Coordinates of N, CA and C in Angstrom, one line a residue:
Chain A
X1 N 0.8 -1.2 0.0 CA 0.0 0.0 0.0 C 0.8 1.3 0.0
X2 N 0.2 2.4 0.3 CA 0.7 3.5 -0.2 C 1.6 4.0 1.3
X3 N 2.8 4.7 1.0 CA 3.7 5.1 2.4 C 4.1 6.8 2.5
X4 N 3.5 7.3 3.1 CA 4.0 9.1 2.9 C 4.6 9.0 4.1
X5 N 5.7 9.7 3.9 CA 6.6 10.1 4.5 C 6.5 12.0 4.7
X6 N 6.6 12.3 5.8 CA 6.6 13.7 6.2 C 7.7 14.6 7.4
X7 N 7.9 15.4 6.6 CA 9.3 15.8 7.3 C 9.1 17.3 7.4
X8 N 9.5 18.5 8.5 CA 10.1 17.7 10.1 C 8.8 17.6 10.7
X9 N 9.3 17.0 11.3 CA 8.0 16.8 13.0 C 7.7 17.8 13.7
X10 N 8.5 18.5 13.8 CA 8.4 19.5 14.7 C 8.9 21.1 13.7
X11 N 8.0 22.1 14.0 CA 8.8 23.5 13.1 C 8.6 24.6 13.7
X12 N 9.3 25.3 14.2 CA 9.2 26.8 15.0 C 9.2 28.0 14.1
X13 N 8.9 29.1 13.9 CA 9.1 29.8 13.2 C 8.7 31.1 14.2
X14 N 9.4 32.6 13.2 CA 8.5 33.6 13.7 C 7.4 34.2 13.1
X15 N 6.6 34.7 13.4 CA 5.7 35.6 13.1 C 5.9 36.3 11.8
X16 N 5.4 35.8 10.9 CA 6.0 36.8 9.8 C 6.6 35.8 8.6
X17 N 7.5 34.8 9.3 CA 8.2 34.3 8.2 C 7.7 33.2 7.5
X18 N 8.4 32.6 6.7 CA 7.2 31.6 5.7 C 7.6 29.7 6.4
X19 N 6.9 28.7 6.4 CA 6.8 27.8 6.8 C 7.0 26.7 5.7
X20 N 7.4 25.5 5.9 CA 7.4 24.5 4.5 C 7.8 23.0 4.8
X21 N 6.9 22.6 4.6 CA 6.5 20.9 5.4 C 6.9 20.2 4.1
X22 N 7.4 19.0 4.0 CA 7.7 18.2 3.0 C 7.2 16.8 3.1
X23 N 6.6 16.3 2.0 CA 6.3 14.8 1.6 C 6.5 14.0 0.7
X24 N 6.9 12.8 1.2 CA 7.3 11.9 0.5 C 6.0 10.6 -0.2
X25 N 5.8 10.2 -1.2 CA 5.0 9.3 -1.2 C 5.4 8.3 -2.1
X26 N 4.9 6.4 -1.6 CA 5.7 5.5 -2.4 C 4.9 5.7 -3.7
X27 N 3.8 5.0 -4.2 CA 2.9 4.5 -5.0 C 3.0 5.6 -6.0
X28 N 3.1 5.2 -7.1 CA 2.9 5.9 -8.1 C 1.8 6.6 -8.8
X29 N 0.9 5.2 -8.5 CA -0.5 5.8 -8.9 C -1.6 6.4 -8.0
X30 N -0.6 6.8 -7.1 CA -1.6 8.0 -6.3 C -1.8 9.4 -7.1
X31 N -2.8 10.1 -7.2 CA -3.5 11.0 -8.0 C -4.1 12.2 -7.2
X32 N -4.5 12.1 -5.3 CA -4.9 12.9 -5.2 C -3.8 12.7 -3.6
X33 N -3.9 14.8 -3.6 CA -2.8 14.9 -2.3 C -3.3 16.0 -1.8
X34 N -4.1 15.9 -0.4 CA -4.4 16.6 0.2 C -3.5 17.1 1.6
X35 N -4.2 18.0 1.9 CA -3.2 18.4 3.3 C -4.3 18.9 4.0
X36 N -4.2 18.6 5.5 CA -5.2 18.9 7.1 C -4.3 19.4 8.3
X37 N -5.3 20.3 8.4 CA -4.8 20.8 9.6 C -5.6 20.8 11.3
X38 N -5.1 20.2 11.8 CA -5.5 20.1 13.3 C -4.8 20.8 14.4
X39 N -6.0 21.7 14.7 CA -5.6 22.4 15.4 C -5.9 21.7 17.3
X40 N -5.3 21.8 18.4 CA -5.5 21.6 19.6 C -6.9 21.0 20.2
X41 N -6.9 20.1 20.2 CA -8.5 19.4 21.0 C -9.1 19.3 19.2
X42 N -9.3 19.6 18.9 CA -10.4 19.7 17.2 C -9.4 18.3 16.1
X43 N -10.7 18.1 15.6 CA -10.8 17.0 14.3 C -10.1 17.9 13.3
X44 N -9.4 17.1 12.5 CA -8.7 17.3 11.3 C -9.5 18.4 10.3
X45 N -9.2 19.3 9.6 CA -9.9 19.8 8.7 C -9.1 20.2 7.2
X46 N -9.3 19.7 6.3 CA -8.7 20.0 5.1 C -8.5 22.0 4.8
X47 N -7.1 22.1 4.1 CA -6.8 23.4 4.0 C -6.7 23.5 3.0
X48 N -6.0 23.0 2.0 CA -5.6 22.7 0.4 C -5.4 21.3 -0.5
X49 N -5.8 21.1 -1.4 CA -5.3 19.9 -2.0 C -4.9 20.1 -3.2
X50 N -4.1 19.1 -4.0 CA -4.3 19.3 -5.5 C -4.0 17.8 -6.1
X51 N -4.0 17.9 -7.3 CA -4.3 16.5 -8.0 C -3.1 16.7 -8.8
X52 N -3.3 15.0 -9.4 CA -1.8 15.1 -10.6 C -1.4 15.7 -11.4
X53 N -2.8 16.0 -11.8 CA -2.5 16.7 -12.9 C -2.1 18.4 -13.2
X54 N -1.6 18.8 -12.0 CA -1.2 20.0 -11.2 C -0.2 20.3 -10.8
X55 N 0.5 21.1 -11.0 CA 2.0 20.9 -10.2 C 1.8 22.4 -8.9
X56 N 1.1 23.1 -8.8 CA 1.5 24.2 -7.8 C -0.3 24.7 -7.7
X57 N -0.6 24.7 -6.6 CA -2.0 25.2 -6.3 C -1.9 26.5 -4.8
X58 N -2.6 27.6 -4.8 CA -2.0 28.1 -4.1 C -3.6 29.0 -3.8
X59 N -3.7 29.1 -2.5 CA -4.6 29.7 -2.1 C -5.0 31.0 -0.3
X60 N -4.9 31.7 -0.9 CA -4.1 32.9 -0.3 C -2.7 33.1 0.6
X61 N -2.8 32.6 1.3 CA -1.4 32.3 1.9 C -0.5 31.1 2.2
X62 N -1.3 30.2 1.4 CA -1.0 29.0 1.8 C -0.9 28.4 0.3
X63 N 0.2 27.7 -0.2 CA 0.2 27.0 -1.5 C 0.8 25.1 -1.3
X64 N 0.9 24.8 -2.2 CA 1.0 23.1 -2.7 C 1.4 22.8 -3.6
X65 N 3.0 22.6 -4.1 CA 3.7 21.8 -5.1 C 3.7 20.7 -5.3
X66 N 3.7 19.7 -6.5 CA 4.0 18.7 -6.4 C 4.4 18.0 -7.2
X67 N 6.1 17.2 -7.3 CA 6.5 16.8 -8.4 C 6.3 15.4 -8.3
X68 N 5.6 15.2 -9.3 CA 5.0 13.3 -9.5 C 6.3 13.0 -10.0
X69 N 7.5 13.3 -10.8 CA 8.7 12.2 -11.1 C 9.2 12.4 -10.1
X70 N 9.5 12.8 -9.0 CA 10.1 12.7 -7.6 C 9.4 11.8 -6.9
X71 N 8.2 12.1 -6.9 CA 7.1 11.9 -5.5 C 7.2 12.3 -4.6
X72 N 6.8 14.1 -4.4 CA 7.2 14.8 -3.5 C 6.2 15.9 -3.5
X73 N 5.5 16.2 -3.0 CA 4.6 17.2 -2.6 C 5.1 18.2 -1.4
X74 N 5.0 19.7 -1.4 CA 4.9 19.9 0.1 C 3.8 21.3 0.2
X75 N 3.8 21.4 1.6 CA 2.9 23.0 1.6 C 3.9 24.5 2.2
X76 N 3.6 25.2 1.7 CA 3.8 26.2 1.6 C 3.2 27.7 2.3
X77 N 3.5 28.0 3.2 CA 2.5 29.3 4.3 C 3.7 30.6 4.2
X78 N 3.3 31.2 3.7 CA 3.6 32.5 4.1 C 2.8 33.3 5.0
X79 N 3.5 34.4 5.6 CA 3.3 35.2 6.5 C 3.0 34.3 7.3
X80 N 3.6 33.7 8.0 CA 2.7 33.1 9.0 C 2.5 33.7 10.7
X81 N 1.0 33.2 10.9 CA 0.5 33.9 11.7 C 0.4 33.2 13.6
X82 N 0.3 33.2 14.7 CA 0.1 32.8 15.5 C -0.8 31.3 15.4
X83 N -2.3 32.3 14.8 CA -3.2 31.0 14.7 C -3.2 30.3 13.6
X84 N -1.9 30.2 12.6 CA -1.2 29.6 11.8 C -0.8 27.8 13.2
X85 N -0.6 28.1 13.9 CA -0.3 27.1 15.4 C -1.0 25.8 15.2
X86 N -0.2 24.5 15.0 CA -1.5 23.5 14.6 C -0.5 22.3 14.3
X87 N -1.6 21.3 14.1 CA -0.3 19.8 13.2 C -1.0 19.5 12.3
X88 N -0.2 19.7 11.2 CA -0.4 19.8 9.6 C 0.0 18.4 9.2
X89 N -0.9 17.5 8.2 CA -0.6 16.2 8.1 C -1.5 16.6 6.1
X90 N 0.1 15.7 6.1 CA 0.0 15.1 4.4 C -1.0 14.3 4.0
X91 N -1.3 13.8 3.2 CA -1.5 12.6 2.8 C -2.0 12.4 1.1
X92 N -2.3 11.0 1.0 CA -2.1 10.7 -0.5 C -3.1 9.6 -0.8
X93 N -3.8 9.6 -2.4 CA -4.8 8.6 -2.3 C -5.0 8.2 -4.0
X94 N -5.9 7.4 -3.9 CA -5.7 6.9 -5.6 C -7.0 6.8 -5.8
X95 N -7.8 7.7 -6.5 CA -8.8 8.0 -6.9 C -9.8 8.5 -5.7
X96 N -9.5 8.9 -4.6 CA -9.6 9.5 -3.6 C -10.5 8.3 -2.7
X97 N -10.3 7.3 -2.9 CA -10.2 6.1 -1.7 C -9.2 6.0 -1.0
X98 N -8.9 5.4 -0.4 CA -7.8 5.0 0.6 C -6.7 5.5 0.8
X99 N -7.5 6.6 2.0 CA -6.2 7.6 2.4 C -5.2 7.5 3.0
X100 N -4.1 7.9 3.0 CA -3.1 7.4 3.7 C -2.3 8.8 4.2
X101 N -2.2 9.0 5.6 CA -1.5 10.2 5.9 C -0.2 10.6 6.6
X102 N 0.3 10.9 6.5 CA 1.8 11.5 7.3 C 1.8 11.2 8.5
X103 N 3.4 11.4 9.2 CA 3.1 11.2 10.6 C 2.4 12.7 11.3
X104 N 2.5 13.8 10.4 CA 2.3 14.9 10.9 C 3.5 16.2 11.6
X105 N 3.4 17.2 11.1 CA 3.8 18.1 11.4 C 3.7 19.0 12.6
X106 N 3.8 19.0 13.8 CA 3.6 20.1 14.4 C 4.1 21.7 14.5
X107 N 3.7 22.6 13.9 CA 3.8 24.2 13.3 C 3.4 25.0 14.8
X108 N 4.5 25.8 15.1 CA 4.1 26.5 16.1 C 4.9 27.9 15.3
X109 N 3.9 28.8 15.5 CA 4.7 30.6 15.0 C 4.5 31.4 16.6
X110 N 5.6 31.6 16.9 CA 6.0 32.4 18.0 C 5.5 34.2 17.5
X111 N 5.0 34.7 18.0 CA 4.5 36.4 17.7 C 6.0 36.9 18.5
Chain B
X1 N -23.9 21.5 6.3 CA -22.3 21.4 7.0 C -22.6 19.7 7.4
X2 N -21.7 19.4 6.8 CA -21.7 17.7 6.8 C -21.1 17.2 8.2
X3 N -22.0 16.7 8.7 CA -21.4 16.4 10.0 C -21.2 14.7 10.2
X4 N -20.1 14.8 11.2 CA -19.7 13.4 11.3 C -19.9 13.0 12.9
X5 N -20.7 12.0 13.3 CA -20.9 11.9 14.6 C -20.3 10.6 15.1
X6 N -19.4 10.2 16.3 CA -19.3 9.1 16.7 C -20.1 9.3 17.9
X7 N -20.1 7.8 18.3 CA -21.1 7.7 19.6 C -20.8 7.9 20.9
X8 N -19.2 7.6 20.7 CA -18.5 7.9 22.5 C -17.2 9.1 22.6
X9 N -17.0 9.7 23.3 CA -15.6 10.5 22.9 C -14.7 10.0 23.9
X10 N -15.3 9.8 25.1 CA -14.6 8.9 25.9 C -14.6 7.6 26.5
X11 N -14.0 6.6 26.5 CA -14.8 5.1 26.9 C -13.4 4.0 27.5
X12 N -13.8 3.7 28.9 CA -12.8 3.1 29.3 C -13.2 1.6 29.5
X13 N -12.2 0.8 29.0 CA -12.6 -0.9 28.7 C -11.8 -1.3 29.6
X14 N -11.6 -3.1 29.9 CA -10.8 -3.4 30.6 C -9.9 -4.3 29.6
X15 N -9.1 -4.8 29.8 CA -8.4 -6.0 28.6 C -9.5 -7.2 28.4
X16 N -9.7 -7.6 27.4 CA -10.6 -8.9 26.8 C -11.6 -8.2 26.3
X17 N -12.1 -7.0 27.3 CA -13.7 -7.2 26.8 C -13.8 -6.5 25.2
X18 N -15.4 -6.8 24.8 CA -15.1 -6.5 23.2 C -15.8 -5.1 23.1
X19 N -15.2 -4.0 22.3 CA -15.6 -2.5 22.1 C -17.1 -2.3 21.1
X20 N -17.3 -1.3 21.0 CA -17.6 -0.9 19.7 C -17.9 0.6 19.7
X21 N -17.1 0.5 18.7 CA -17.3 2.8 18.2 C -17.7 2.8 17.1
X22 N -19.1 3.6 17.4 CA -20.0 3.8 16.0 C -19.7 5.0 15.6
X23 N -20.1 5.8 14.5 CA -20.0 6.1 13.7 C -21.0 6.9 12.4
X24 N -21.6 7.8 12.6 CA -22.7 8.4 11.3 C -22.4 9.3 10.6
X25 N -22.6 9.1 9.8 CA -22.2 10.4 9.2 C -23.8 10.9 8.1
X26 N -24.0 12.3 7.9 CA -25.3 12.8 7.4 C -25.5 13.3 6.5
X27 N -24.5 12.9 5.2 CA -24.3 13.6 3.9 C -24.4 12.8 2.8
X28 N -24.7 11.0 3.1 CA -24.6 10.2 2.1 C -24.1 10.2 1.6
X29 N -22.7 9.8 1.8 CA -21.0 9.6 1.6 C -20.9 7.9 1.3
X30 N -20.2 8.0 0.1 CA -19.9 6.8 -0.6 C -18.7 6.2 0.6
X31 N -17.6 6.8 0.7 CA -17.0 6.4 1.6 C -16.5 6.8 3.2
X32 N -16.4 5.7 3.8 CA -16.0 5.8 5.5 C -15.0 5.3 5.8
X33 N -14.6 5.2 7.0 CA -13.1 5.5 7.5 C -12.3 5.2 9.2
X34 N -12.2 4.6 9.4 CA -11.4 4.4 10.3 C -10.0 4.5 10.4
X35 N -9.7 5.5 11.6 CA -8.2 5.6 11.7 C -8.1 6.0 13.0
X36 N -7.1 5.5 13.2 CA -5.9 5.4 14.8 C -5.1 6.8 14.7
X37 N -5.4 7.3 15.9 CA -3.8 8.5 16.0 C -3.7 8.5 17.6
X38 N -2.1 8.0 17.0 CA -1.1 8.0 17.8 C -0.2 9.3 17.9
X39 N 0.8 10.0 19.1 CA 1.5 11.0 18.9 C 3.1 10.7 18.0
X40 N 3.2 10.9 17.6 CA 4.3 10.9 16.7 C 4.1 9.8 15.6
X41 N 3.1 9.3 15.2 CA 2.7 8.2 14.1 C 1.6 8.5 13.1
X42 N 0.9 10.0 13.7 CA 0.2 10.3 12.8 C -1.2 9.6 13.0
X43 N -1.9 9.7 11.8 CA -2.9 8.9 11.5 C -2.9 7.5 10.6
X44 N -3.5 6.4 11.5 CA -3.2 5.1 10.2 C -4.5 4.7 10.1
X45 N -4.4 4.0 8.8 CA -5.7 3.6 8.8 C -5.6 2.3 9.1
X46 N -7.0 2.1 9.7 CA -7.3 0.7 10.0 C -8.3 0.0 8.9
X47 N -9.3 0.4 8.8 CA -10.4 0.0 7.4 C -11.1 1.2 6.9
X48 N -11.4 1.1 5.8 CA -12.4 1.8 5.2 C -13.4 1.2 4.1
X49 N -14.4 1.8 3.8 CA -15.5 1.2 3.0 C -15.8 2.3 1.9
X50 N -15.8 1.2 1.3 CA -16.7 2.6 -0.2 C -17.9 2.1 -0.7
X51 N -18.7 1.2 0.3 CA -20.1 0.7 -0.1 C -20.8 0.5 1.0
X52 N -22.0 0.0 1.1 CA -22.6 -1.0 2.0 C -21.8 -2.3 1.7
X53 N -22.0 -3.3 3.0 CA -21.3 -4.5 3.2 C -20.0 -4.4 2.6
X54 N -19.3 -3.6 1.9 CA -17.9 -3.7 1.4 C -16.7 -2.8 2.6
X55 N -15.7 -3.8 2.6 CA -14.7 -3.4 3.6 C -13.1 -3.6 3.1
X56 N -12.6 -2.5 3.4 CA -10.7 -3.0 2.8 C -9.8 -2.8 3.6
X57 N -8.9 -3.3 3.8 CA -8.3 -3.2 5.1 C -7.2 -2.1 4.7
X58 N -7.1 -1.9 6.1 CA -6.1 -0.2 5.9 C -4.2 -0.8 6.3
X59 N -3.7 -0.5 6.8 CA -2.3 -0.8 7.4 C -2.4 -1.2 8.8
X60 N -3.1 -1.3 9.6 CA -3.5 -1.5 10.8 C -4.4 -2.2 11.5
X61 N -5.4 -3.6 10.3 CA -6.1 -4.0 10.6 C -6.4 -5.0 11.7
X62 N -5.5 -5.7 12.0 CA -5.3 -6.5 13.6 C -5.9 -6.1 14.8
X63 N -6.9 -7.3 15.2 CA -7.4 -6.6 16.5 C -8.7 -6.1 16.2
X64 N -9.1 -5.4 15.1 CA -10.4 -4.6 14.6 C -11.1 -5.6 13.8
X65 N -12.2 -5.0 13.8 CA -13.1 -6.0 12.1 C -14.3 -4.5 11.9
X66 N -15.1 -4.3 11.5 CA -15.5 -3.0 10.8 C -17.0 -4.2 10.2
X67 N -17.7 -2.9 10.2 CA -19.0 -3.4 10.1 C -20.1 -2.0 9.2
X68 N -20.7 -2.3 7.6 CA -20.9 -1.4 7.0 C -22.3 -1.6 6.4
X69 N -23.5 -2.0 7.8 CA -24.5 -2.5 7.1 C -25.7 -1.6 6.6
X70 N -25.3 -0.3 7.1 CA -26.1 0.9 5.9 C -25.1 2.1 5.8
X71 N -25.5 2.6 4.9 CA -24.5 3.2 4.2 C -23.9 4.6 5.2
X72 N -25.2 5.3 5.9 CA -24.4 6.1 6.8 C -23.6 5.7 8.0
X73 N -23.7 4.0 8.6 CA -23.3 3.9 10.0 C -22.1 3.3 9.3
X74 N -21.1 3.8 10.0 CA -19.7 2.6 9.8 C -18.8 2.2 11.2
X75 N -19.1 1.0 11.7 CA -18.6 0.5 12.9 C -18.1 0.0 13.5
X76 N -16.6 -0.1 14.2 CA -15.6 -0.4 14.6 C -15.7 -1.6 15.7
X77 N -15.1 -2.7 15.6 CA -15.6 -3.8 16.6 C -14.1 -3.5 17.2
X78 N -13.6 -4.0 18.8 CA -12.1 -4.8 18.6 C -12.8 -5.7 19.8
X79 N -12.3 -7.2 19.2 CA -13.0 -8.1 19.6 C -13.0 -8.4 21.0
X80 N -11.6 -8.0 21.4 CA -10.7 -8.1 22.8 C -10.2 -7.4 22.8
X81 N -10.2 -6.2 23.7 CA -9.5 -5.0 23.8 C -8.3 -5.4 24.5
X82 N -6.5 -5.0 23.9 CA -5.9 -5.0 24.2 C -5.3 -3.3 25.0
X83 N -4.6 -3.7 25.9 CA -3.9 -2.3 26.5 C -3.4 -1.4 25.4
X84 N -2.9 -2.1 24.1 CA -1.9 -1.6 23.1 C -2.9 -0.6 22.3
X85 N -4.6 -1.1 22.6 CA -5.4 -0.5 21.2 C -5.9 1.1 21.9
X86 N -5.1 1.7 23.4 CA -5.5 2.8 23.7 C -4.8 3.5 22.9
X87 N -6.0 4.4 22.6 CA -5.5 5.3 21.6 C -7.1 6.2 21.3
X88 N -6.7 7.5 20.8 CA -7.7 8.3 19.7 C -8.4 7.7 18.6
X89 N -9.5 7.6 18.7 CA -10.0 6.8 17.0 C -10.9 7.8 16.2
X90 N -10.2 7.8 15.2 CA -11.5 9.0 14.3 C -12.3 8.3 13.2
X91 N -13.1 8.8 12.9 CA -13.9 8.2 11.9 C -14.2 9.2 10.5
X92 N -14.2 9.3 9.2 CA -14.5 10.0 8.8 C -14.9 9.5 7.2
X93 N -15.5 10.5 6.4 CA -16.1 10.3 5.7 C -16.0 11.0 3.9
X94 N -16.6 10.2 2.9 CA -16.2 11.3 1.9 C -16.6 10.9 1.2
X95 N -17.0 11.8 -0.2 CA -17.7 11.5 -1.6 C -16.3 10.8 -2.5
X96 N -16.8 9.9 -3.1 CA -15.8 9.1 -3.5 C -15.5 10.8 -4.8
X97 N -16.1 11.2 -5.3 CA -15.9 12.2 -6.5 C -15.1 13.3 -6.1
X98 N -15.2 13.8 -4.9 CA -14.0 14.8 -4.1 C -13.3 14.3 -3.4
X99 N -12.9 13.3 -2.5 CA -11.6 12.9 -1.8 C -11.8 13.7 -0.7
X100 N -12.1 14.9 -0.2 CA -12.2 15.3 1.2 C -12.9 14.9 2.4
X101 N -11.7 14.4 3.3 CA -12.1 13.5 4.2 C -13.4 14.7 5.6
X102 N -14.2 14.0 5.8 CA -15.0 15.5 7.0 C -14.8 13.9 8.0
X103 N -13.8 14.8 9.3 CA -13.4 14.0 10.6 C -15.3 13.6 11.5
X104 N -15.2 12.8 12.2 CA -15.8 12.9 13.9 C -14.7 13.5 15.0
X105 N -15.5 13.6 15.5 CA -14.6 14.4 17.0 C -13.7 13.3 17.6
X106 N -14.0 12.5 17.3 CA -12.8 11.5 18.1 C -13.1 10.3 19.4
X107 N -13.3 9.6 19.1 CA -13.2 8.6 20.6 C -12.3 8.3 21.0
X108 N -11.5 8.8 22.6 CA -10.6 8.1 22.9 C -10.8 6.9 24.1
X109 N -10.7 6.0 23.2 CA -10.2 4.6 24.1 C -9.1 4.5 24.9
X110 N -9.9 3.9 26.6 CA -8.2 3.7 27.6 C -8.8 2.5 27.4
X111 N -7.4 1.7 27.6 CA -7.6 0.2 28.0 C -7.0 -0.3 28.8
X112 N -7.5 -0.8 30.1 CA -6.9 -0.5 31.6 C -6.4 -2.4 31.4

C-alpha cells in the first residue's frame, strides 16, 4: 500500500516568516494529495489539495507543489500567523479512496 | 455542513472485553473510514469502505473487524481489547468524486 513520509516533525518559526513541510509518497499511482490541519482538541480539517495533474495550487497564503517524477509534494504558508499554530498532516490517495496520511507536522509561529 | 458523529468521545474498557465505536455520518458519503492516532505516528488507517457490506483493510487491521450495514453507519468492533489498542479513533467520511475527508470528533479509548 501507499507510504508518505513527512518531514520535520516539529517547526518553530516567527511571526511573519514563511513555513514549509515536505512529503514523500511511495505509490505511483496515487493521484490525489491533500493536506489537514488540526488544530488543539479539534478534528482534522482540510486546507488545500491538488491533484496530478497540477504541479502548484495556491490559495491565499497557503500554497501546494508537487512533483509526480520525484514523489514529492509539500505545503507552503507564508506570513505566517500565531493562529497559523497547529499539526499539519499530508497525505495521498488513488482516486480519492484510501487515504493514507503522514506522521504529521507540528507548526508552532512564536509572535 | 456535513457532520460526522461518533457515539463515544470517551470510553474506558478493561483487557478482553469486546468495544464498539459507532460512527454516522449525514451527507450520504460513498465512503467511511477508520483511523488510529497516535502521537508521533500520525494517523493510520485501519479500514475503510466505499459501499454498503464492502470493507478494505487499511495498514492496521489487527485486532479490529469493521462493520458497513447501511451506508451512513460505519462501525468499529475490537474483539478483545488490548492495553496496546489505547488510543484516539477517528472516523471520517467522503464522496468518493472529491476525496475530502470530513473527521468525527474523536473517541478516545483507555484500555486498563
Amino acid at each position: 500500500g501507499e507510504n508518505v513520509e513527512q518531514h520535520p516533525s516539529t517547526l518553530s518559526v516567527q511571526e511573519g516568516d514563511s513555513a514549509v513541510i515536505k512529503c514523500t509518497y511511495s505509490d505511483s499511482a496515487s493521484n490525489y494529495f491533500p493536506w489537514y490541519k488540526q488544530e488543539l482538541g479539534k478534528r482534522p480539517q482540510l486546507i488545500i489539495d491538488i491533484r496530478s495533474n497540477v504541479g502548484e495550487k495556491k490559495d491565499q497564503r497557503i500554497a501546494v507543489t508537487l512533483n509526480k517524477t520525484a514523489k514529492h509534494f509539500s505545503l507552503h504558508i507564508t506570513e505566517t500567523q500565531p493562529e497559523d499554530s497547529a499539526v499539519y498532516f499530508c497525505a495521498a490517495s488513488w482516486n480519492n479512496n484510501d487515504m493514507r496520511f503522514g506522521a504529521g507536522t507540528r507548526l508552532t509561529v512564536k509572535p | 455542513d456535513v457532520k460526522v458523529t461518533q457515539s463515544s468521545r470517551y470510553l474506558v474498557k478493561r483487557t478482553g472485553e469486546k468495544v464498539f465505536l459507532e460512527c454516522v455520518q449525514d451527507m450520504d458519503h460513498e465512503n467511511m473510514f477508520w483511523y488510529r492516532q497516535d502521537p508521533g505516528l500520525g494517523l493510520r488507517l485501519i479500514y475503510f469502505s466505499y459501499d454498503v457490506k464492502m470493507k478494505e483493510k487499511g495498514d492496521i487491521p489487527e485486532g479490529y473487524s469493521v462493520s458497513r450495514e447501511k451506508k451512513e453507519r460505519f462501525s468499529l468492533i475490537l474483539e478483545s481489547a488490548s492495553t496496546n489498542q489505547t488510543s484516539m479513533y477517528l472516523c471520517a467520511s467522503s464522496l468518493v468524486f472529491t476525496g475530502e475527508l470530513f473527521f468525527g470528533e474523536g473517541s478516545r479509548l483507555t484500555v486498563l
